[in-house]
CSV table of C-alpha atoms and ligand atoms in Angstrom, one decimal:
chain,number,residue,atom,x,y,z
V,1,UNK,CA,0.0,0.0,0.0
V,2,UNK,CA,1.2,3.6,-0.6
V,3,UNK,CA,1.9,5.8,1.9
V,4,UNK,CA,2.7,9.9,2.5
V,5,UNK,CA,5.0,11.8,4.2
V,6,UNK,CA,4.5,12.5,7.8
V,7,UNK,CA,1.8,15.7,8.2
V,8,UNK,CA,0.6,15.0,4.3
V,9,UNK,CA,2.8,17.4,2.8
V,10,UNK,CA,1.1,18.6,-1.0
V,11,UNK,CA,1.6,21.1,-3.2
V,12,UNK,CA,-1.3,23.6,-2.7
V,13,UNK,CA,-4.9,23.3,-4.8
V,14,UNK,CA,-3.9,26.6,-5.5
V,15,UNK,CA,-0.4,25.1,-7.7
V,16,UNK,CA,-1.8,22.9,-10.5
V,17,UNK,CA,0.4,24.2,-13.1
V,18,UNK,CA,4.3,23.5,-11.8
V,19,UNK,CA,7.3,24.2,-13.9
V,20,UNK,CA,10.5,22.2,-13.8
V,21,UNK,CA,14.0,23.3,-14.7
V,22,UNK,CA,17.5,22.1,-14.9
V,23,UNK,CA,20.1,22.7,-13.2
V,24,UNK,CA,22.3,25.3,-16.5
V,25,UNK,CA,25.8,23.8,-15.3
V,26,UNK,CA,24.7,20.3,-16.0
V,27,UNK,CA,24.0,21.5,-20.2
V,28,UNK,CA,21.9,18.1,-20.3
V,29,UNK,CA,21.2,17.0,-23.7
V,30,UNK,CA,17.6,17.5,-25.4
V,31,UNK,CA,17.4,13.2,-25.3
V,32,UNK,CA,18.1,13.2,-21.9
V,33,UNK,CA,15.4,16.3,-20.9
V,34,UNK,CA,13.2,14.0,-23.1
V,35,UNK,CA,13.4,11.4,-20.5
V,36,UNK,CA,12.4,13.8,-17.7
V,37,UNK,CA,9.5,15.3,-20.1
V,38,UNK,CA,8.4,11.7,-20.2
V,39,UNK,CA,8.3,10.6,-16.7
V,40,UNK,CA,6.2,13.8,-15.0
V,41,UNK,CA,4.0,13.1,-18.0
V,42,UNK,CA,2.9,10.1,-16.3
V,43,UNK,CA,2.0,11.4,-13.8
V,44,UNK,CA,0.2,13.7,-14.9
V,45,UNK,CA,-1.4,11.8,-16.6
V,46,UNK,CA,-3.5,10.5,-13.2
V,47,UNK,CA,-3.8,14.0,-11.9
V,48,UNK,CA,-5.2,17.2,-12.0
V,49,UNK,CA,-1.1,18.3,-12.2
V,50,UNK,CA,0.8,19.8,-15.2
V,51,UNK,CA,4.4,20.3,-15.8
V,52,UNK,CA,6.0,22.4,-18.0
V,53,UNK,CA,10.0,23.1,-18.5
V,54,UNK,CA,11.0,26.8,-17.7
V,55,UNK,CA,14.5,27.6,-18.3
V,56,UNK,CA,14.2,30.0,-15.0
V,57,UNK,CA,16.0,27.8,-12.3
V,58,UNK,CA,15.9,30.0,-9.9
V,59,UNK,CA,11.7,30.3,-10.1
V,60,UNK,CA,11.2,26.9,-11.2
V,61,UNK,CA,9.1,24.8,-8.8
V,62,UNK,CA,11.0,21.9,-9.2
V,63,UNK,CA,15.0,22.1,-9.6
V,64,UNK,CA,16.6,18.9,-11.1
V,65,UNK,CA,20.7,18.7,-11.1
V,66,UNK,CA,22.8,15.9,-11.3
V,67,UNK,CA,25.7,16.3,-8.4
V,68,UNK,CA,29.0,13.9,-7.4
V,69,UNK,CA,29.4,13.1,-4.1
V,70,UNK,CA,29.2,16.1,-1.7
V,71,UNK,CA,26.9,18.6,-2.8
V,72,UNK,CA,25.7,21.0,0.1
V,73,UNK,CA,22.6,19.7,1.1
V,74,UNK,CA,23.5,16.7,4.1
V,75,UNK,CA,22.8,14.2,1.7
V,76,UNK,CA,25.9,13.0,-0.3
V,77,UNK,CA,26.1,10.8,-2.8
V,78,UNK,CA,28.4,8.0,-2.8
V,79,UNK,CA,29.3,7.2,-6.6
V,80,UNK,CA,28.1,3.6,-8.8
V,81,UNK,CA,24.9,2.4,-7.0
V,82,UNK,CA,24.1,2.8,-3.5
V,83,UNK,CA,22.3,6.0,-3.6
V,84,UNK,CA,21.3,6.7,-7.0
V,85,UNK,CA,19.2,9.9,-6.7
V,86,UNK,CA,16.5,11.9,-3.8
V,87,UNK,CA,14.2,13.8,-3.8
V,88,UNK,CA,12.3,15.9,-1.4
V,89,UNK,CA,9.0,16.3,0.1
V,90,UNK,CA,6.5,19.3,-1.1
V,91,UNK,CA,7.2,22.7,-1.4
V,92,UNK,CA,10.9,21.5,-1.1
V,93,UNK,CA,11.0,20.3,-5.1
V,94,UNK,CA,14.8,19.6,-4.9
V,95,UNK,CA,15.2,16.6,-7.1
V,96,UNK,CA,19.0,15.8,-7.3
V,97,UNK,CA,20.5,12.9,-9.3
V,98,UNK,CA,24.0,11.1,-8.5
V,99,UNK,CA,25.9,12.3,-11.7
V,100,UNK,CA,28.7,9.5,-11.0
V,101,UNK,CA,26.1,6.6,-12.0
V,102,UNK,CA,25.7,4.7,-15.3
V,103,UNK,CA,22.9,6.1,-16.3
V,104,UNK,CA,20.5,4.5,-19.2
V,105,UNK,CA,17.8,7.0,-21.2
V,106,UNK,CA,17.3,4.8,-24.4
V,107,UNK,CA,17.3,0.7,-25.3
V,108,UNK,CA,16.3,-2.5,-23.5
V,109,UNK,CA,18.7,-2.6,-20.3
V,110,UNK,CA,18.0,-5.5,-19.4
V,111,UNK,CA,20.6,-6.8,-22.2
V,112,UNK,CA,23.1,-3.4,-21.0
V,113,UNK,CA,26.5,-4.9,-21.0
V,114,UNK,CA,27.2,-2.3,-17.8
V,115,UNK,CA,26.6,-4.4,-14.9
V,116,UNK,CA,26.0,-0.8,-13.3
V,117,UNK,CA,23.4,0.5,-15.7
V,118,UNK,CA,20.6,2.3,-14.2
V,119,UNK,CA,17.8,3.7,-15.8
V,120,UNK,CA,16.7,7.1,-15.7
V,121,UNK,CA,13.2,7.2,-16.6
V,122,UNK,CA,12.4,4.9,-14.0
V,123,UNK,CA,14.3,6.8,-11.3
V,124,UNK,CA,13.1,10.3,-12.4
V,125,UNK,CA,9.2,8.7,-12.3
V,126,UNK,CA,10.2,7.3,-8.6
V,127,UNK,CA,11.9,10.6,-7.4
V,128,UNK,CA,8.8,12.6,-8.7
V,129,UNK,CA,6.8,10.3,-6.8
V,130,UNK,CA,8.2,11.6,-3.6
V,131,UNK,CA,8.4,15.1,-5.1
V,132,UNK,CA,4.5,15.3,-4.8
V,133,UNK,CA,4.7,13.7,-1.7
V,134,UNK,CA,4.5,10.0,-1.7
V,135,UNK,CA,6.3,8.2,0.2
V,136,UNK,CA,7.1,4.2,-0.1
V,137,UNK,CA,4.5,1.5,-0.9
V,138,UNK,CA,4.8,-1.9,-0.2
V,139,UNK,CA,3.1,-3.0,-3.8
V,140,UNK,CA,5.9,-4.6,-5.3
V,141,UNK,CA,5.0,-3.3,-8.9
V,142,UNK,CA,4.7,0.1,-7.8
V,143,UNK,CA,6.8,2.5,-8.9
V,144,UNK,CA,7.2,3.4,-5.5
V,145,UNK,CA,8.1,0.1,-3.9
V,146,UNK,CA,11.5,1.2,-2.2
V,147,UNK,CA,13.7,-1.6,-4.2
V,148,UNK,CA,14.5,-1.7,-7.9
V,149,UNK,CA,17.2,-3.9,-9.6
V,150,UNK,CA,19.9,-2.8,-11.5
V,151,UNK,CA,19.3,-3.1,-15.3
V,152,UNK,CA,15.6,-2.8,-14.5
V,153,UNK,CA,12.9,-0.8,-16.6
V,154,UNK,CA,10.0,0.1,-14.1
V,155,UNK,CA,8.2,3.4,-15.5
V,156,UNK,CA,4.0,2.6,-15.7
V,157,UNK,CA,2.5,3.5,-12.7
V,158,UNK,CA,0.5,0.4,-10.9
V,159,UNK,CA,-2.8,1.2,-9.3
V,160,UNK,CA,-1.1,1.4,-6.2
V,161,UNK,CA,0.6,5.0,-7.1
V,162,UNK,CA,-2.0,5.9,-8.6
V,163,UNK,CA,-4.6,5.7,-5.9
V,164,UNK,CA,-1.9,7.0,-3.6
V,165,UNK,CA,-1.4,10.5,-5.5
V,166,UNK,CA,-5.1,10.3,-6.3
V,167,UNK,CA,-5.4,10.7,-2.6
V,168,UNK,CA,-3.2,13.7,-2.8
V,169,UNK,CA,-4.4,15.8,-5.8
L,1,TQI,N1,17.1,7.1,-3.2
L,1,TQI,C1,16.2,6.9,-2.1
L,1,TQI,C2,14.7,6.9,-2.7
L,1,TQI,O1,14.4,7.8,-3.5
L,1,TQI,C3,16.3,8.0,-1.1
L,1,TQI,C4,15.3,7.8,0.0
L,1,TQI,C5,15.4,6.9,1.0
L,1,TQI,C6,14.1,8.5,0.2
L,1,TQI,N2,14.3,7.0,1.8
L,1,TQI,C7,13.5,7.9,1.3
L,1,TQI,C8,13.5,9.5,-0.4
L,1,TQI,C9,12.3,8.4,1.8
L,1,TQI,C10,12.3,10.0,0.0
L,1,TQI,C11,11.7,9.4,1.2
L,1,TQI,O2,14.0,6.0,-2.3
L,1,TQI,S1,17.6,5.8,-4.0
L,1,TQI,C12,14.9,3.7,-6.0
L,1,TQI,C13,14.3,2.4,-5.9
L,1,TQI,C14,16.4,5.3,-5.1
L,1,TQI,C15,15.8,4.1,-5.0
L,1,TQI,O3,18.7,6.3,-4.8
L,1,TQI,O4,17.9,4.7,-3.1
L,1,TQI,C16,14.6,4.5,-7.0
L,1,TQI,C17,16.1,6.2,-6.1
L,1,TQI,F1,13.1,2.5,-5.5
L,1,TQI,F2,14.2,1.8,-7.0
L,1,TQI,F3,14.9,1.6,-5.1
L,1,TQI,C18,15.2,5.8,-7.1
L,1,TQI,CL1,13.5,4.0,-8.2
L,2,ZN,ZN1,21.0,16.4,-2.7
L,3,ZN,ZN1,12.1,6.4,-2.8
């Protein structure tokens, strides 16, 4: 079953239309914005929410940068797996990747030669998750289930994320 943050954090009724942007320094590549684009489309999708890409950081809503190790905020990140991204609870919308992992945007990992490869579409739909404020769920399937194996597509919500962020928004 899904489950929230502790005191329900949301964004408010009064924020349906949030904006994302990326951290300038990181000059991500369209194909790899494209896999961000994809994943808050989802969820969407099963909410009242939109998401559009401003190329204000410092206004967006929700701030996305890929960081190595130590990067100010208590939270380090520790190179090839362990850690592999966090996010934070609303109004935080600090979403910060491990820039030191393999990461995957396109192809069938599964048959990834890198032992290592993660892929990002399924961590960006997980770590959005949270940004909207869910927590974990113990539904295996769901996107939010706190476990995912390396080489591992996992990007369609179950009904289990969706009730929980229909419970939200
Ligand atoms: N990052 C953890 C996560 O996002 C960070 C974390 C631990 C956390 N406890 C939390 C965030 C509670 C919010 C609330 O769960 S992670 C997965 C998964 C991670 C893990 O790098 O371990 C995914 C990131 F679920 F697959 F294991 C993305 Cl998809
Ligand atoms: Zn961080
Ligand atoms: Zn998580």
């Amino acid at each position: 079953h899904y489950s929230t943050f502790p005191g329900t954090p949301v964004w408010p009724p009064s924020r349906r239309d949030l904006t994302y942007a990326f951290l300038p320094e990181n000059k991500l590549a369209d194909d790899v914005k494209a896999v961000f684009l994809r994943a808050f489309q989802r969820w969407s999708a099963a909410t009242p929410l939109n998401f559009s890409e401003t190329t204000s950081f410092y206004t967006a809503d929700i701030k996305i940068g890929f960081f190595s190790g130590d990067h100010g905020d208590g939270e380090p990140f520790d190179g090839v797996l362990g850690t592999l991204a966090h996010a934070f609870s609303p109004p935080s919308g600090r979403f910060h990747l491990d820039l030191d992992e393999n990461w995957v945007i396109t192809g069938d990992i599964s048959t990834s030669s890198v032992t290592s490869a993660v892929d990002l579409e399924s961590v960006a739909v997980h770590e959005i998750g949270h940004l909207l404020g869910l927590g974990h769920s113990s539904v295996e399937e769901a996107i939010m289930f706190p476990t995912i194996s390396s080489r591992t597509k996992k990007v369609e919500l179950a009904s289990d994320d969706v009730l929980g962020i229909q419970s939200l928004y």
